[in-house]
Amino acid sequence: MQRTTSDPIRTVSVIGGRGFLGGRIADRLQETGHRVHILDRDRPAFDAAGLVPEVAGSDWVVWAASSINPMIADNDPDRVVLDAEAFEQLLRGLDDLGPTAPRVLLLSSGGTVYDETVDPPYAEDSPVGPRSAYGRAKLALEQRVFREANHPVVLRVSNAYGPGQRVAPGQGVVAHWLYAAAAGQPLHLFGDPTVARDYVHVADIAEVARLVIETGTTEPVLNVGGGCATSLEELLAAIAAATDLPLAVERHPARAFDARSTWLDCRRTQDVLGWRTTFSLTDGIADTWRWLRSTAELV
């Protein structure tokens, strides 16, 4: 049974709750006293009868599950279809519950869904018009959740980084560069070094998710980013400062899926939730570097 809005404790199902973003959101909700069900491939949200009882009885469902990134979406359209079908299965299950269905918090991509022919920064009401397959896939999920779910909230997240992020092809330049620095390998810089993007620490994303769930906001779309433009050259300098290592850099042409300069206007999120970022890029990279150096994977 769903709880009343006066109950400060929420029951939340985090689908993709062992991934980089989903795991940090689940941890933050548990730290602040909420009841959290973690769903993943080993503990799916569905069984033969439909939604499992834990999900059906939640106040919120956080959709943080994805098997695609910009490179995969560009090269493997079948994976995009599978991602969409999994989300559609959730929405059908929620629809069967009627008005008692949990609300949905969907993680989307603030770095890829906006129309790059319009100059940044991008606010929530800026034109959308993704040029990449990844951005189109994320926007399609947004459109579907607004058609079919009960007062959903979409978080358009910029370039996430932080402790726990593993290296994945085509995504996560901070993780790629820090892992390369730790291993004494060259850092690969793709495209124009003056291209600017928006980087946000995973802890700040998790805090926004917590505030959305606790406040019960009905604001449909909220940007979550560092709120400023950082060029690849500036990011490289921040990596060099955090690691205090001599870094070899190999430069390559831009790839088809690489975003142009994009950064977010997060004032609506600040106004609606009273949220402010807690990690500057310098502090966030230093935090990530400390975590990376402490892992058993590195010697």
mmCIF file of C-alpha atoms in Angstrom:
data_model
loop_
_atom_site.group_PDB
_atom_site.id
_atom_site.type_symbol
_atom_site.label_atom_id
_atom_site.label_comp_id
_atom_site.label_asym_id
_atom_site.label_seq_id
_atom_site.Cartn_x
_atom_site.Cartn_y
_atom_site.Cartn_z
ATOM 1 C CA MET A 1 0.000 0.000 0.000
ATOM 2 C CA GLN A 2 1.253 3.477 -0.814
ATOM 3 C CA ARG A 3 1.977 5.838 2.038
ATOM 4 C CA THR A 4 0.428 9.251 2.503
ATOM 5 C CA THR A 5 2.398 12.326 1.564
ATOM 6 C CA SER A 6 2.627 13.197 5.272
ATOM 7 C CA ASP A 7 4.755 10.097 5.873
ATOM 8 C CA PRO A 8 8.390 11.248 5.579
ATOM 9 C CA ILE A 9 9.549 7.716 4.813
ATOM 10 C CA ARG A 10 9.175 6.621 1.208
ATOM 11 C CA THR A 11 9.388 3.149 -0.281
ATOM 12 C CA VAL A 12 11.441 3.296 -3.465
ATOM 13 C CA SER A 13 12.323 0.661 -6.041
ATOM 14 C CA VAL A 14 15.545 1.473 -7.868
ATOM 15 C CA ILE A 15 15.707 -0.438 -11.139
ATOM 16 C CA GLY A 16 19.349 -0.586 -12.108
ATOM 17 C CA GLY A 17 20.179 -0.179 -8.434
ATOM 18 C CA ARG A 18 23.602 -1.767 -8.669
ATOM 19 C CA GLY A 19 24.827 0.452 -11.473
ATOM 20 C CA PHE A 20 26.881 3.618 -11.141
ATOM 21 C CA LEU A 21 24.015 6.110 -10.819
ATOM 22 C CA GLY A 22 21.334 3.773 -9.505
ATOM 23 C CA GLY A 23 23.606 2.402 -6.823
ATOM 24 C CA ARG A 24 24.524 5.843 -5.519
ATOM 25 C CA ILE A 25 20.855 6.902 -5.507
ATOM 26 C CA ALA A 26 19.892 3.754 -3.608
ATOM 27 C CA ASP A 27 22.659 4.375 -1.063
ATOM 28 C CA ARG A 28 21.600 7.983 -0.525
ATOM 29 C CA LEU A 29 17.963 7.031 -0.009
ATOM 30 C CA GLN A 30 18.923 4.337 2.487
ATOM 31 C CA GLU A 31 21.228 6.735 4.330
ATOM 32 C CA THR A 32 18.308 9.133 4.818
ATOM 33 C CA GLY A 33 15.940 6.490 6.169
ATOM 34 C CA HIS A 34 13.906 5.451 3.147
ATOM 35 C CA ARG A 35 12.945 1.882 2.340
ATOM 36 C CA VAL A 36 14.749 0.817 -0.817
ATOM 37 C CA HIS A 37 14.297 -2.206 -3.064
ATOM 38 C CA ILE A 38 17.205 -2.779 -5.432
ATOM 39 C CA LEU A 39 16.273 -4.421 -8.719
ATOM 40 C CA ASP A 40 18.694 -5.571 -11.401
ATOM 41 C CA ARG A 41 19.311 -8.484 -13.749
ATOM 42 C CA ASP A 42 19.726 -10.856 -10.807
ATOM 43 C CA ARG A 43 16.597 -9.572 -9.093
ATOM 44 C CA PRO A 44 14.266 -8.438 -11.871
ATOM 45 C CA ALA A 45 11.295 -6.133 -11.462
ATOM 46 C CA PHE A 46 9.027 -8.638 -13.213
ATOM 47 C CA ASP A 47 8.022 -12.242 -12.805
ATOM 48 C CA ALA A 48 5.481 -14.391 -14.627
ATOM 49 C CA ALA A 49 2.637 -12.514 -12.926
ATOM 50 C CA GLY A 50 3.916 -9.026 -13.808
ATOM 51 C CA LEU A 51 5.505 -6.450 -11.524
ATOM 52 C CA VAL A 52 6.946 -8.021 -8.384
ATOM 53 C CA PRO A 53 5.145 -6.953 -5.168
ATOM 54 C CA GLU A 54 8.050 -4.803 -3.985
ATOM 55 C CA VAL A 55 7.813 -2.609 -7.070
ATOM 56 C CA ALA A 56 4.011 -2.558 -7.154
ATOM 57 C CA GLY A 57 3.892 -1.449 -3.526
ATOM 58 C CA SER A 58 6.448 1.335 -3.814
ATOM 59 C CA ASP A 59 5.804 5.051 -3.676
ATOM 60 C CA TRP A 60 8.382 5.700 -6.386
ATOM 61 C CA VAL A 61 10.224 3.736 -9.043
ATOM 62 C CA VAL A 62 13.603 5.102 -10.108
ATOM 63 C CA TRP A 63 14.530 3.971 -13.623
ATOM 64 C CA ALA A 64 18.323 3.929 -13.708
ATOM 65 C CA ALA A 65 18.655 0.819 -15.877
ATOM 66 C CA SER A 66 20.348 1.057 -19.246
ATOM 67 C CA SER A 67 22.480 -1.190 -21.399
ATOM 68 C CA ILE A 68 23.440 1.559 -23.847
ATOM 69 C CA ASN A 69 25.792 4.515 -23.980
ATOM 70 C CA PRO A 70 26.538 6.881 -26.871
ATOM 71 C CA MET A 71 28.900 4.462 -28.623
ATOM 72 C CA ILE A 72 26.647 1.425 -28.207
ATOM 73 C CA ALA A 73 23.563 3.336 -29.363
ATOM 74 C CA ASP A 74 25.414 4.461 -32.474
ATOM 75 C CA ASN A 75 26.680 0.987 -33.356
ATOM 76 C CA ASP A 76 24.038 -1.424 -32.068
ATOM 77 C CA PRO A 77 20.441 -0.312 -32.722
ATOM 78 C CA ASP A 78 19.133 -3.651 -31.456
ATOM 79 C CA ARG A 79 20.357 -2.760 -27.960
ATOM 80 C CA VAL A 80 18.436 0.513 -28.181
ATOM 81 C CA VAL A 81 15.279 -1.440 -28.984
ATOM 82 C CA LEU A 82 15.843 -3.807 -26.051
ATOM 83 C CA ASP A 83 16.335 -0.857 -23.693
ATOM 84 C CA ALA A 84 13.076 0.709 -24.859
ATOM 85 C CA GLU A 85 11.189 -2.569 -24.558
ATOM 86 C CA ALA A 86 12.335 -3.038 -20.962
ATOM 87 C CA PHE A 87 11.075 0.422 -20.037
ATOM 88 C CA GLU A 88 7.801 -0.146 -21.854
ATOM 89 C CA GLN A 89 7.309 -3.345 -19.850
ATOM 90 C CA LEU A 90 7.611 -1.321 -16.659
ATOM 91 C CA LEU A 91 5.099 1.250 -17.865
ATOM 92 C CA ARG A 92 2.595 -1.452 -18.829
ATOM 93 C CA GLY A 93 2.939 -2.987 -15.399
ATOM 94 C CA LEU A 94 2.367 0.369 -13.720
ATOM 95 C CA ASP A 95 -0.620 1.057 -15.929
ATOM 96 C CA ASP A 96 -2.236 -2.160 -14.702
ATOM 97 C CA LEU A 97 -2.096 -0.761 -11.155
ATOM 98 C CA GLY A 98 -4.207 2.260 -12.050
ATOM 99 C CA PRO A 99 -4.169 5.360 -9.824
ATOM 100 C CA THR A 100 -2.276 3.586 -7.013
ATOM 101 C CA ALA A 101 0.769 3.051 -9.244
ATOM 102 C CA PRO A 102 4.121 4.365 -8.000
ATOM 103 C CA ARG A 103 5.438 7.553 -9.514
ATOM 104 C CA VAL A 104 8.386 7.266 -11.888
ATOM 105 C CA LEU A 105 11.689 9.095 -11.660
ATOM 106 C CA LEU A 106 13.473 8.647 -14.998
ATOM 107 C CA LEU A 107 17.145 9.395 -15.496
ATOM 108 C CA SER A 108 17.684 10.964 -18.907
ATOM 109 C CA SER A 109 20.558 12.685 -20.686
ATOM 110 C CA GLY A 110 20.929 16.445 -20.414
ATOM 111 C CA GLY A 111 24.096 16.220 -22.466
ATOM 112 C CA THR A 112 22.420 14.786 -25.564
ATOM 113 C CA VAL A 113 18.662 15.532 -25.778
ATOM 114 C CA TYR A 114 18.829 19.287 -26.417
ATOM 115 C CA ASP A 115 19.084 20.853 -29.867
ATOM 116 C CA GLU A 116 22.765 21.629 -30.366
ATOM 117 C CA THR A 117 21.986 24.161 -33.104
ATOM 118 C CA VAL A 118 20.803 26.379 -30.234
ATOM 119 C CA ASP A 119 23.566 27.902 -28.136
ATOM 120 C CA PRO A 120 23.959 26.595 -24.573
ATOM 121 C CA PRO A 121 23.330 26.759 -21.683
ATOM 122 C CA TYR A 122 20.186 24.639 -21.959
ATOM 123 C CA ALA A 123 17.251 25.143 -19.618
ATOM 124 C CA GLU A 124 14.443 22.626 -19.293
ATOM 125 C CA ASP A 125 12.321 24.557 -21.802
ATOM 126 C CA SER A 126 15.125 24.817 -24.380
ATOM 127 C CA PRO A 127 14.371 23.096 -27.690
ATOM 128 C CA VAL A 128 15.103 19.392 -27.849
ATOM 129 C CA GLY A 129 16.428 17.813 -31.014
ATOM 130 C CA PRO A 130 19.101 15.211 -30.369
ATOM 131 C CA ARG A 131 21.482 14.450 -33.216
ATOM 132 C CA SER A 132 22.874 11.225 -31.734
ATOM 133 C CA ALA A 133 21.182 7.836 -31.546
ATOM 134 C CA TYR A 134 21.732 7.890 -27.789
ATOM 135 C CA GLY A 135 20.007 11.238 -27.372
ATOM 136 C CA ARG A 136 17.087 10.121 -29.532
ATOM 137 C CA ALA A 137 16.735 6.961 -27.450
ATOM 138 C CA LYS A 138 16.667 8.941 -24.202
ATOM 139 C CA LEU A 139 14.180 11.465 -25.544
ATOM 140 C CA ALA A 140 11.906 8.623 -26.690
ATOM 141 C CA LEU A 141 11.847 7.265 -23.124
ATOM 142 C CA GLU A 142 10.924 10.726 -21.829
ATOM 143 C CA GLN A 143 8.078 11.061 -24.288
ATOM 144 C CA ARG A 144 6.769 7.631 -23.415
ATOM 145 C CA VAL A 145 6.839 8.207 -19.647
ATOM 146 C CA PHE A 146 4.958 11.497 -20.001
ATOM 147 C CA ARG A 147 2.246 9.782 -22.033
ATOM 148 C CA GLU A 148 1.790 6.789 -19.783
ATOM 149 C CA ALA A 149 2.936 7.364 -16.194
ATOM 150 C CA ASN A 150 1.387 9.089 -13.191
ATOM 151 C CA HIS A 151 3.090 12.504 -12.666
ATOM 152 C CA PRO A 152 6.587 11.344 -13.644
ATOM 153 C CA VAL A 153 9.724 13.384 -13.090
ATOM 154 C CA VAL A 154 12.598 13.319 -15.592
ATOM 155 C CA LEU A 155 16.114 14.224 -14.488
ATOM 156 C CA ARG A 156 18.213 15.373 -17.417
ATOM 157 C CA VAL A 157 21.677 14.588 -16.130
ATOM 158 C CA SER A 158 24.806 16.029 -17.692
ATOM 159 C CA ASN A 159 28.143 14.167 -17.790
ATOM 160 C CA ALA A 160 28.193 12.158 -14.567
ATOM 161 C CA TYR A 161 31.446 11.158 -12.892
ATOM 162 C CA GLY A 162 32.681 10.125 -9.481
ATOM 163 C CA PRO A 163 33.692 7.190 -7.285
ATOM 164 C CA GLY A 164 32.374 3.880 -8.544
ATOM 165 C CA GLN A 165 32.373 4.768 -12.226
ATOM 166 C CA ARG A 166 34.024 2.112 -14.337
ATOM 167 C CA VAL A 167 35.550 2.619 -17.732
ATOM 168 C CA ALA A 168 33.114 1.960 -20.582
ATOM 169 C CA PRO A 169 33.861 2.470 -24.293
ATOM 170 C CA GLY A 170 32.520 5.761 -25.579
ATOM 171 C CA GLN A 171 31.450 7.244 -22.248
ATOM 172 C CA GLY A 172 32.929 8.791 -19.111
ATOM 173 C CA VAL A 173 35.941 10.874 -20.060
ATOM 174 C CA VAL A 174 36.823 11.573 -16.402
ATOM 175 C CA ALA A 175 36.920 7.854 -15.606
ATOM 176 C CA HIS A 176 38.888 7.061 -18.763
ATOM 177 C CA TRP A 177 41.497 9.694 -18.050
ATOM 178 C CA LEU A 178 41.883 8.896 -14.344
ATOM 179 C CA TYR A 179 42.225 5.168 -14.984
ATOM 180 C CA ALA A 180 44.775 5.875 -17.711
ATOM 181 C CA ALA A 181 46.728 8.188 -15.409
ATOM 182 C CA ALA A 182 46.755 5.576 -12.647
ATOM 183 C CA ALA A 183 48.001 2.925 -15.067
ATOM 184 C CA GLY A 184 50.687 5.171 -16.559
ATOM 185 C CA GLN A 185 49.006 5.070 -19.965
ATOM 186 C CA PRO A 186 48.356 7.903 -22.420
ATOM 187 C CA LEU A 187 45.154 9.933 -22.090
ATOM 188 C CA HIS A 188 43.144 9.924 -25.326
ATOM 189 C CA LEU A 189 41.558 13.264 -26.244
ATOM 190 C CA PHE A 190 38.947 13.073 -29.014
ATOM 191 C CA GLY A 191 37.993 16.128 -31.032
ATOM 192 C CA ASP A 192 38.427 19.841 -30.480
ATOM 193 C CA PRO A 193 40.025 20.506 -27.061
ATOM 194 C CA THR A 194 38.000 23.721 -26.721
ATOM 195 C CA VAL A 195 34.698 21.805 -26.808
ATOM 196 C CA ALA A 196 32.987 22.476 -23.484
ATOM 197 C CA ARG A 197 30.751 20.158 -21.495
ATOM 198 C CA ASP A 198 29.052 20.020 -18.119
ATOM 199 C CA TYR A 199 30.311 17.594 -15.456
ATOM 200 C CA VAL A 200 28.379 16.632 -12.327
ATOM 201 C CA HIS A 201 29.475 14.473 -9.394
ATOM 202 C CA VAL A 202 27.406 11.355 -8.753
ATOM 203 C CA ALA A 203 26.709 12.427 -5.167
ATOM 204 C CA ASP A 204 25.002 15.579 -6.426
ATOM 205 C CA ILE A 205 22.801 13.515 -8.747
ATOM 206 C CA ALA A 206 21.813 11.225 -5.884
ATOM 207 C CA GLU A 207 20.905 14.224 -3.738
ATOM 208 C CA VAL A 208 18.600 15.613 -6.412
ATOM 209 C CA ALA A 209 16.873 12.231 -6.650
ATOM 210 C CA ARG A 210 16.388 12.220 -2.882
ATOM 211 C CA LEU A 211 14.909 15.707 -2.897
ATOM 212 C CA VAL A 212 12.511 14.858 -5.728
ATOM 213 C CA ILE A 213 11.227 11.839 -3.822
ATOM 214 C CA GLU A 214 10.970 13.606 -0.472
ATOM 215 C CA THR A 215 9.296 16.743 -1.767
ATOM 216 C CA GLY A 216 7.022 14.923 -4.205
ATOM 217 C CA THR A 217 7.537 17.706 -6.719
ATOM 218 C CA THR A 218 5.374 17.612 -9.826
ATOM 219 C CA GLU A 219 7.895 19.584 -11.876
ATOM 220 C CA PRO A 220 8.135 17.333 -14.943
ATOM 221 C CA VAL A 221 11.725 17.986 -16.062
ATOM 222 C CA LEU A 222 14.734 19.055 -14.020
ATOM 223 C CA ASN A 223 18.302 19.569 -15.187
ATOM 224 C CA VAL A 224 21.086 18.142 -13.053
ATOM 225 C CA GLY A 225 24.550 19.380 -13.876
ATOM 226 C CA GLY A 226 27.519 21.317 -12.669
ATOM 227 C CA GLY A 227 25.942 24.339 -14.328
ATOM 228 C CA CYS A 228 29.093 25.586 -16.043
ATOM 229 C CA ALA A 229 31.104 24.942 -19.167
ATOM 230 C CA THR A 230 34.417 23.090 -18.877
ATOM 231 C CA SER A 231 36.511 22.590 -21.989
ATOM 232 C CA LEU A 232 38.423 19.368 -22.549
ATOM 233 C CA GLU A 233 41.643 21.342 -22.125
ATOM 234 C CA GLU A 234 40.421 22.645 -18.763
ATOM 235 C CA LEU A 235 39.374 19.160 -17.743
ATOM 236 C CA LEU A 236 42.799 17.875 -18.708
ATOM 237 C CA ALA A 237 44.406 20.524 -16.489
ATOM 238 C CA ALA A 238 42.145 19.513 -13.587
ATOM 239 C CA ILE A 239 43.134 15.861 -14.049
ATOM 240 C CA ALA A 240 46.813 16.816 -14.075
ATOM 241 C CA ALA A 241 46.401 18.840 -10.877
ATOM 242 C CA ALA A 242 44.521 16.060 -9.049
ATOM 243 C CA THR A 243 46.920 13.290 -10.027
ATOM 244 C CA ASP A 244 50.152 15.312 -9.830
ATOM 245 C CA LEU A 245 51.563 13.006 -12.481
ATOM 246 C CA PRO A 246 53.261 13.614 -15.833
ATOM 247 C CA LEU A 247 50.547 12.862 -18.367
ATOM 248 C CA ALA A 248 51.008 11.796 -21.975
ATOM 249 C CA VAL A 249 48.117 12.894 -24.189
ATOM 250 C CA GLU A 250 47.219 11.374 -27.564
ATOM 251 C CA ARG A 251 44.871 13.484 -29.683
ATOM 252 C CA HIS A 252 42.344 12.014 -32.101
ATOM 253 C CA PRO A 253 39.602 13.322 -34.419
ATOM 254 C CA ALA A 254 36.109 13.627 -33.004
ATOM 255 C CA ARG A 255 33.905 10.535 -33.196
ATOM 256 C CA ALA A 256 30.450 10.610 -34.760
ATOM 257 C CA PHE A 257 28.663 10.302 -31.396
ATOM 258 C CA ASP A 258 30.732 12.949 -29.566
ATOM 259 C CA ALA A 259 28.614 15.863 -28.384
ATOM 260 C CA ARG A 260 29.402 19.433 -29.288
ATOM 261 C CA SER A 261 29.651 22.066 -26.561
ATOM 262 C CA THR A 262 26.780 21.485 -24.130
ATOM 263 C CA TRP A 263 26.108 22.630 -20.613
ATOM 264 C CA LEU A 264 23.011 23.047 -18.485
ATOM 265 C CA ASP A 265 21.119 25.836 -16.780
ATOM 266 C CA CYS A 266 20.143 24.292 -13.429
ATOM 267 C CA ARG A 267 18.342 27.258 -11.876
ATOM 268 C CA ARG A 268 14.942 25.576 -12.001
ATOM 269 C CA THR A 269 16.267 22.606 -10.014
ATOM 270 C CA GLN A 270 17.796 25.002 -7.517
ATOM 271 C CA ASP A 271 14.557 26.959 -7.152
ATOM 272 C CA VAL A 272 12.216 23.961 -6.973
ATOM 273 C CA LEU A 273 14.289 21.777 -4.661
ATOM 274 C CA GLY A 274 16.581 24.223 -2.878
ATOM 275 C CA TRP A 275 19.489 22.211 -4.265
ATOM 276 C CA ARG A 276 23.038 23.354 -4.861
ATOM 277 C CA THR A 277 25.984 21.337 -6.112
ATOM 278 C CA THR A 278 28.331 20.324 -3.319
ATOM 279 C CA PHE A 279 31.300 19.320 -5.474
ATOM 280 C CA SER A 280 33.236 21.737 -7.612
ATOM 281 C CA LEU A 281 34.917 20.017 -10.538
ATOM 282 C CA THR A 282 38.305 20.331 -8.820
ATOM 283 C CA ASP A 283 37.035 18.777 -5.594
ATOM 284 C CA GLY A 284 35.049 16.135 -7.427
ATOM 285 C CA ILE A 285 37.981 14.954 -9.503
ATOM 286 C CA ALA A 286 40.174 14.861 -6.397
ATOM 287 C CA ASP A 287 37.500 12.788 -4.638
ATOM 288 C CA THR A 288 37.301 10.379 -7.568
ATOM 289 C CA TRP A 289 41.093 10.090 -7.744
ATOM 290 C CA ARG A 290 41.305 9.222 -4.025
ATOM 291 C CA TRP A 291 38.688 6.492 -4.517
ATOM 292 C CA LEU A 292 40.433 5.116 -7.564
ATOM 293 C CA ARG A 293 43.813 4.980 -5.857
ATOM 294 C CA SER A 294 42.243 3.115 -2.934
ATOM 295 C CA THR A 295 40.735 0.319 -5.038
ATOM 296 C CA ALA A 296 42.366 -3.097 -5.077
ATOM 297 C CA GLU A 297 42.430 -3.076 -8.865
ATOM 298 C CA LEU A 298 45.403 -0.726 -8.916
ATOM 299 C CA VAL A 299 48.899 -1.423 -7.700
#
